[in-house]
Short mmCIF file of C-alpha atoms in Angstrom, two decimals:
data_model
loop_
_atom_site.label_atom_id
_atom_site.label_comp_id
_atom_site.label_asym_id
_atom_site.label_seq_id
_atom_site.Cartn_x
_atom_site.Cartn_y
_atom_site.Cartn_z
CA MET A 1 59.23 134.08 -105.75
CA SER A 2 59.44 130.79 -107.97
CA THR A 3 60.87 129.29 -104.23
CA GLU A 4 58.64 131.58 -102.42
CA GLY A 5 55.48 130.43 -104.31
CA GLY A 6 57.39 126.56 -104.00
CA THR A 7 58.62 126.84 -100.76
CA LYS A 8 54.20 127.88 -100.56
CA ALA A 9 53.59 124.92 -102.58
CA VAL A 10 55.33 122.57 -101.24
CA VAL A 11 54.31 123.72 -97.10
CA ALA A 12 50.71 123.31 -98.24
CA ALA A 13 50.97 119.60 -99.52
CA LEU A 14 53.30 119.20 -95.86
CA PHE A 15 50.03 119.66 -93.56
CA ALA A 16 48.17 118.35 -96.31
CA ASN A 17 49.71 114.40 -96.10
CA LEU A 18 50.41 114.29 -92.37
CA GLY A 19 46.44 115.43 -92.30
CA ILE A 20 45.28 112.79 -94.98
CA ALA A 21 48.18 110.03 -93.49
CA VAL A 22 46.74 109.62 -90.09
CA THR A 23 42.38 109.14 -91.85
CA LYS A 24 44.60 106.57 -93.45
CA PHE A 25 46.32 103.84 -90.87
CA ILE A 26 42.93 104.20 -88.47
CA ALA A 27 40.43 103.64 -91.80
CA PHE A 28 42.99 100.32 -92.51
CA ALA A 29 43.48 100.35 -88.44
CA LEU A 30 39.85 99.43 -88.64
CA THR A 31 38.83 97.72 -91.78
CA GLY A 32 41.59 95.91 -93.05
CA SER A 33 41.68 97.69 -96.36
CA SER A 34 45.01 97.28 -98.42
CA SER A 35 44.67 100.31 -100.63
CA MET A 36 44.00 102.02 -97.50
CA LEU A 37 47.16 101.38 -96.72
CA ALA A 38 49.28 100.99 -99.14
CA GLU A 39 46.88 105.41 -99.40
CA ALA A 40 48.01 105.47 -95.88
CA ILE A 41 52.68 104.42 -97.39
CA HIS A 42 51.60 106.98 -100.21
CA SER A 43 50.64 109.86 -97.74
CA VAL A 44 53.51 109.16 -95.70
CA ALA A 45 55.68 109.38 -98.45
CA ASP A 46 54.31 111.87 -99.48
CA SER A 47 55.38 113.94 -96.01
CA GLY A 48 58.86 112.67 -95.29
CA ASN A 49 59.03 113.70 -99.90
CA GLN A 50 58.28 117.29 -98.86
CA GLY A 51 60.40 117.45 -95.39
CA LEU A 52 63.29 116.75 -98.11
CA LEU A 53 62.35 119.50 -99.88
CA LEU A 54 62.09 121.60 -97.93
CA PHE A 55 65.47 120.82 -96.39
CA GLY A 56 67.19 120.83 -99.45
CA GLY A 57 66.34 124.84 -100.08
CA ARG A 58 67.68 125.01 -96.97
CA GLN A 59 70.28 123.68 -97.46
CA ALA A 60 70.89 125.21 -101.20
CA VAL A 61 70.75 128.68 -99.37
CA ARG A 62 75.26 128.23 -97.70
CA PRO A 63 77.04 130.81 -98.53
CA ALA A 64 80.06 129.41 -101.31
CA THR A 65 82.85 127.39 -99.84
CA ALA A 66 86.98 126.78 -100.73
CA ARG A 67 86.04 123.85 -101.60
CA HIS A 68 82.76 124.50 -103.03
CA PRO A 69 83.34 127.37 -104.75
CA PHE A 70 80.43 127.93 -106.55
CA GLY A 71 78.08 127.16 -103.75
CA TYR A 72 74.83 124.47 -103.02
CA GLY A 73 72.63 125.62 -105.45
CA ARG A 74 72.91 122.04 -106.59
CA ASP A 75 71.92 120.23 -103.00
CA ARG A 76 67.95 121.13 -104.76
CA TYR A 77 68.19 118.77 -107.14
CA ILE A 78 69.98 116.37 -105.51
CA TYR A 79 66.95 115.90 -102.56
CA ALA A 80 64.15 116.20 -105.61
CA PHE A 81 66.35 113.57 -107.12
CA ILE A 82 65.43 111.52 -103.97
CA VAL A 83 62.34 112.68 -104.51
CA ALA A 84 62.55 110.43 -107.65
CA VAL A 85 63.24 107.75 -105.45
CA VAL A 86 61.17 107.59 -101.93
CA LEU A 87 58.44 107.86 -104.25
CA PHE A 88 59.44 104.46 -105.55
CA PHE A 89 60.08 102.02 -103.78
CA VAL A 90 58.32 102.88 -100.74
CA GLY A 91 55.07 104.30 -102.67
CA GLY A 92 54.90 102.39 -105.39
CA ILE A 93 57.07 99.20 -104.88
CA PHE A 94 55.21 99.07 -101.75
CA ALA A 95 51.98 99.38 -102.84
CA LEU A 96 52.71 96.76 -105.45
CA TYR A 97 53.50 94.36 -103.10
CA GLU A 98 51.19 94.68 -100.48
CA ALA A 99 48.48 94.13 -104.39
CA TRP A 100 50.03 91.20 -104.35
CA HIS A 101 48.96 89.47 -101.15
CA LYS A 102 45.41 90.85 -101.19
CA LEU A 103 45.46 89.26 -104.21
CA ALA A 104 46.80 86.15 -103.33
CA ASP A 105 44.46 86.54 -100.51
CA PRO A 106 41.69 88.18 -100.78
CA HIS A 107 38.78 88.81 -97.70
CA PRO A 108 36.60 92.24 -98.26
CA ILE A 109 36.02 94.86 -96.27
CA GLU A 110 33.68 93.11 -93.27
CA GLU A 111 33.12 95.13 -90.40
CA TRP A 112 32.95 99.32 -90.43
CA LYS A 113 32.92 99.53 -94.16
CA TRP A 114 31.45 102.80 -94.16
CA VAL A 115 34.66 104.49 -92.57
CA PRO A 116 36.86 103.52 -95.55
CA VAL A 117 34.40 106.08 -98.02
CA VAL A 118 34.47 108.63 -95.95
CA VAL A 119 38.33 109.29 -95.05
CA LEU A 120 38.86 108.94 -99.51
CA VAL A 121 36.46 111.59 -100.32
CA ALA A 122 37.90 113.67 -97.31
CA ALA A 123 40.63 112.51 -98.67
CA ILE A 124 40.24 113.92 -101.80
CA ILE A 125 38.85 117.21 -101.10
CA MET A 126 42.20 117.93 -99.02
CA GLU A 127 44.90 116.49 -101.32
CA SER A 128 42.63 118.71 -103.95
CA LEU A 129 44.05 121.79 -101.58
CA SER A 130 47.24 121.20 -102.31
CA PHE A 131 46.79 121.28 -105.68
CA ARG A 132 45.02 123.89 -106.52
CA THR A 133 47.42 125.97 -104.29
CA ALA A 134 50.41 124.45 -106.36
CA ILE A 135 48.29 125.68 -110.42
CA ILE A 136 48.85 129.53 -108.20
CA GLU A 137 52.19 129.12 -107.92
CA THR A 138 52.56 127.31 -110.51
CA GLN A 139 50.59 130.00 -112.64
CA LYS A 140 52.12 132.99 -111.59
CA ILE A 141 55.66 131.20 -112.74
CA LYS A 142 55.06 129.50 -116.49
CA GLY A 143 53.64 132.23 -118.67
CA GLU A 144 52.52 130.71 -122.06
CA ALA A 145 54.24 127.05 -121.64
CA SER A 146 51.81 124.01 -120.75
CA TRP A 147 51.73 122.83 -117.97
CA TRP A 148 54.05 119.50 -119.40
CA GLN A 149 56.66 121.87 -121.19
CA PHE A 150 56.66 123.11 -117.11
CA ILE A 151 57.50 120.49 -115.75
CA ARG A 152 60.37 119.74 -119.08
CA ARG A 153 61.88 122.79 -118.31
CA ALA A 154 61.47 124.13 -115.43
CA LYS A 155 64.77 125.02 -113.44
CA GLN A 156 63.06 124.68 -109.41
CA PRO A 157 62.68 121.73 -108.29
CA GLU A 158 60.08 121.89 -105.80
CA LEU A 159 57.30 123.05 -108.39
CA PRO A 160 57.22 120.18 -110.62
CA VAL A 161 56.98 117.90 -107.91
CA ILE A 162 54.27 119.03 -105.88
CA LEU A 163 52.73 119.53 -109.26
CA LEU A 164 52.67 115.31 -109.52
CA GLU A 165 53.12 114.35 -106.63
CA ASP A 166 49.84 115.90 -105.85
CA LEU A 167 48.50 114.82 -108.89
CA ALA A 168 49.55 111.57 -107.90
CA ALA A 169 48.05 111.47 -105.22
CA LEU A 170 45.01 112.28 -106.49
CA LEU A 171 44.43 109.76 -109.20
CA GLY A 172 45.85 106.88 -106.30
CA LEU A 173 43.00 108.63 -103.50
CA VAL A 174 40.66 107.82 -106.28
CA LEU A 175 41.85 104.37 -108.08
CA ALA A 176 42.20 103.64 -104.54
CA LEU A 177 38.00 104.69 -103.71
CA PHE A 178 37.14 101.90 -107.12
CA GLY A 179 38.69 99.18 -105.01
CA VAL A 180 37.30 99.43 -101.87
CA GLY A 181 34.08 101.26 -103.77
CA MET A 182 33.49 97.61 -106.09
CA THR A 183 34.65 95.70 -102.64
CA LEU A 184 31.56 97.70 -99.94
CA ILE A 185 29.10 96.43 -103.76
CA THR A 186 30.87 93.21 -105.15
CA ASP A 187 31.90 91.87 -101.36
CA ASN A 188 34.54 90.36 -103.30
CA GLY A 189 38.07 91.62 -102.02
CA ILE A 190 39.79 91.28 -105.18
CA TRP A 191 39.22 94.48 -106.30
CA ASP A 192 40.65 96.15 -103.77
CA GLY A 193 44.30 94.10 -104.44
CA VAL A 194 43.25 96.13 -108.24
CA GLY A 195 43.00 99.17 -107.24
CA THR A 196 46.27 98.78 -104.88
CA ALA A 197 48.72 96.93 -107.28
CA ALA A 198 46.71 100.59 -110.01
CA ILE A 199 48.27 103.54 -107.15
CA GLY A 200 51.34 101.07 -107.30
CA VAL A 201 51.90 101.61 -111.08
CA LEU A 202 51.42 104.97 -110.88
CA LEU A 203 52.94 105.74 -108.55
CA ILE A 204 56.03 104.37 -109.75
CA VAL A 205 55.58 106.01 -113.47
CA VAL A 206 55.17 109.30 -111.36
CA ALA A 207 58.22 108.94 -109.31
CA ALA A 208 60.15 107.49 -113.62
CA ILE A 209 59.36 111.07 -114.47
CA LEU A 210 61.06 113.39 -112.25
CA ALA A 211 64.28 110.88 -111.81
CA VAL A 212 64.25 111.37 -115.37
CA GLU A 213 64.14 115.15 -114.72
CA MET A 214 65.96 115.87 -112.16
CA LYS A 215 68.98 113.58 -113.46
CA SER A 216 68.63 116.12 -116.76
CA LEU A 217 69.23 119.62 -113.55
CA LEU A 218 71.43 117.60 -111.85
CA VAL A 219 74.16 116.42 -115.12
CA GLY A 220 73.86 120.87 -116.17
CA GLU A 221 71.38 122.65 -118.19
CA SER A 222 72.14 125.44 -119.91
CA ALA A 223 69.59 128.61 -119.37
CA THR A 224 65.89 128.77 -121.73
CA ASP A 225 66.98 129.77 -125.22
CA GLU A 226 65.02 133.74 -124.70
CA GLN A 227 67.68 133.80 -121.80
CA ILE A 228 70.37 133.47 -123.81
CA ASP A 229 69.06 135.29 -127.12
CA ALA A 230 69.63 138.50 -123.97
CA ILE A 231 72.56 137.28 -123.27
CA GLU A 232 74.42 137.79 -126.56
CA GLN A 233 72.38 140.99 -127.21
CA ALA A 234 73.03 142.33 -124.10
CA ILE A 235 77.05 140.90 -124.45
CA VAL A 236 76.92 143.10 -128.18
CA ASP A 237 75.03 146.09 -127.29
CA GLY A 238 77.95 147.71 -125.83
CA PRO A 239 81.13 149.69 -129.01
CA GLU A 240 83.52 147.39 -126.74
CA VAL A 241 82.72 144.57 -128.48
CA GLU A 242 81.94 143.00 -131.87
CA SER A 243 80.53 140.49 -131.21
CA VAL A 244 80.37 137.02 -129.35
CA ILE A 245 82.03 133.21 -130.98
CA HIS A 246 80.94 131.39 -128.83
CA MET A 247 79.62 130.61 -125.45
CA ARG A 248 78.00 127.95 -122.78
CA THR A 249 75.50 128.43 -119.58
CA VAL A 250 75.51 126.14 -117.55
CA HIS A 251 72.05 127.30 -114.18
CA LEU A 252 74.98 125.86 -110.88
CA GLY A 253 71.35 126.06 -109.60
CA PRO A 254 67.62 126.22 -109.76
CA ASP A 255 68.80 131.06 -109.99
CA GLU A 256 72.23 130.92 -109.89
CA LEU A 257 73.40 130.67 -113.93
CA LEU A 258 77.10 130.66 -114.93
CA VAL A 259 77.75 132.46 -118.58
CA ALA A 260 81.24 131.79 -119.87
CA ALA A 261 81.91 133.20 -123.24
CA LYS A 262 84.43 134.14 -126.35
CA ILE A 263 83.98 138.43 -126.88
CA ALA A 264 85.56 139.60 -130.36
CA VAL A 265 86.86 142.99 -130.10
CA ARG A 266 89.11 145.50 -131.68
CA HIS A 267 92.58 144.52 -132.54
CA ASN A 268 93.83 148.76 -131.42
CA GLU A 269 91.93 148.49 -127.97
CA THR A 270 94.06 149.39 -125.52
CA ALA A 271 94.32 145.76 -122.05
CA ASP A 272 92.96 148.93 -120.15
CA GLU A 273 89.91 149.61 -122.45
CA VAL A 274 89.34 145.42 -122.43
CA ALA A 275 88.83 145.45 -119.21
CA ARG A 276 87.02 147.51 -119.04
CA GLY A 277 84.34 147.22 -121.72
CA ILE A 278 84.26 143.35 -120.14
CA ASP A 279 83.26 145.20 -117.22
CA ALA A 280 80.35 146.79 -118.87
CA ALA A 281 79.46 144.35 -120.90
CA GLU A 282 79.38 141.68 -117.63
CA ALA A 283 76.62 144.37 -116.29
CA ARG A 284 74.56 144.62 -119.22
CA ILE A 285 74.22 141.25 -118.78
CA ARG A 286 73.78 140.67 -115.55
CA ALA A 287 70.62 143.64 -116.01
CA ALA A 288 69.29 141.93 -118.55
CA VAL A 289 69.11 137.76 -116.33
CA PRO A 290 69.34 138.89 -113.07
CA ILE A 291 70.62 134.90 -112.75
CA ALA A 292 73.35 135.03 -114.52
CA ARG A 293 75.62 135.80 -111.62
CA VAL A 294 78.99 133.52 -112.36
CA ILE A 295 80.32 135.03 -115.81
CA TYR A 296 83.50 133.90 -117.15
CA LEU A 297 84.30 136.77 -120.50
CA GLU A 298 87.34 135.79 -123.32
CA PRO A 299 88.19 138.52 -124.96
CA ASP A 300 89.68 137.49 -128.74
CA ILE A 301 91.11 139.55 -131.21
CA TYR A 302 88.50 140.28 -133.65
CA GLN A 303 88.32 138.77 -137.72
CA ALA A 304 86.06 138.73 -140.05
CA GLY A 305 85.03 135.53 -140.83
CA LYS A 306 85.79 134.01 -136.69
CA ALA A 307 83.07 135.88 -135.25
CA GLY A 308 80.37 133.28 -134.79
CA GLN A 309 82.73 131.04 -136.12
CA GLU A 310 81.75 128.07 -132.86
CA THR A 311 78.73 129.32 -132.61
CA ALA A 312 77.47 126.00 -133.39
CA ALA A 313 79.27 124.16 -131.19
CA PRO A 314 76.77 122.73 -128.70
CA SER A 315 76.21 123.80 -124.60
CA THR A 316 77.02 122.30 -121.69
CA ALA A 317 73.66 121.01 -121.65
CA GLU A 318 70.92 121.06 -122.91
CA ALA A 319 67.33 121.96 -121.36
CA HIS A 320 65.73 119.18 -121.17
#
């Protein structure tokens, strides 16, 4: 469901940005507004970003190979990280560069004065529809978490990326409308440059947030606290396992979790009984947390006081 919802939000954002980019370039050609050019480049960057997210999703579903035995699930994180880099350089840096030129040589909008206003208002409407789709799809999976908590904790990169991109796009459009509007009101082109600079700063901030979040996912994050509790409970629910000595989890991709645990078994059990107990525990884990697809359970002889001795060790990767 989360993957389908993320794809739907990405496609909606892609079509919206392509249409918006075309109208912004037309408005820039008619008026020479730097805010319109910055916003047009922003929309082109966003369209490319959505293409990268869709491509990353397709790459991630490739089957595992001998060279990549755990599959390609993290490709979705890689392409989402590239999105942050593209947004930073193509969107933010270009906008600041254009603002510098405009502030150095400000000139008012002299022709087709109504065009940028109409285009920006239309773009706000289209971007709002795209943002609405992302919000609806996110609400299906975010549960009780706040929006910021969802962005910080989500393991599926598409929805957080689209949410932040669409939010940045809407705020950027408002800033562009402010710059263009003040330029038309005051007949002073410096406001166009100010609006362009504000768009550049906004895009760089969003890109930095995305880069930090995607870096954490690329390095490898553990399961959520709720999932860890469910896995530990599933392990000890049967009579075969006395306790969990220690456990590590890490995401191989948004929808695939690796679980490695040392479990305590009774000293008088035969190898056959231990093997059947491990199989039963693995089945319970997969039933409790379906994304736990790669499971390694190492048996150890149960000793009083030994179980739980190593549970304080840090996880392979902590959730951000």
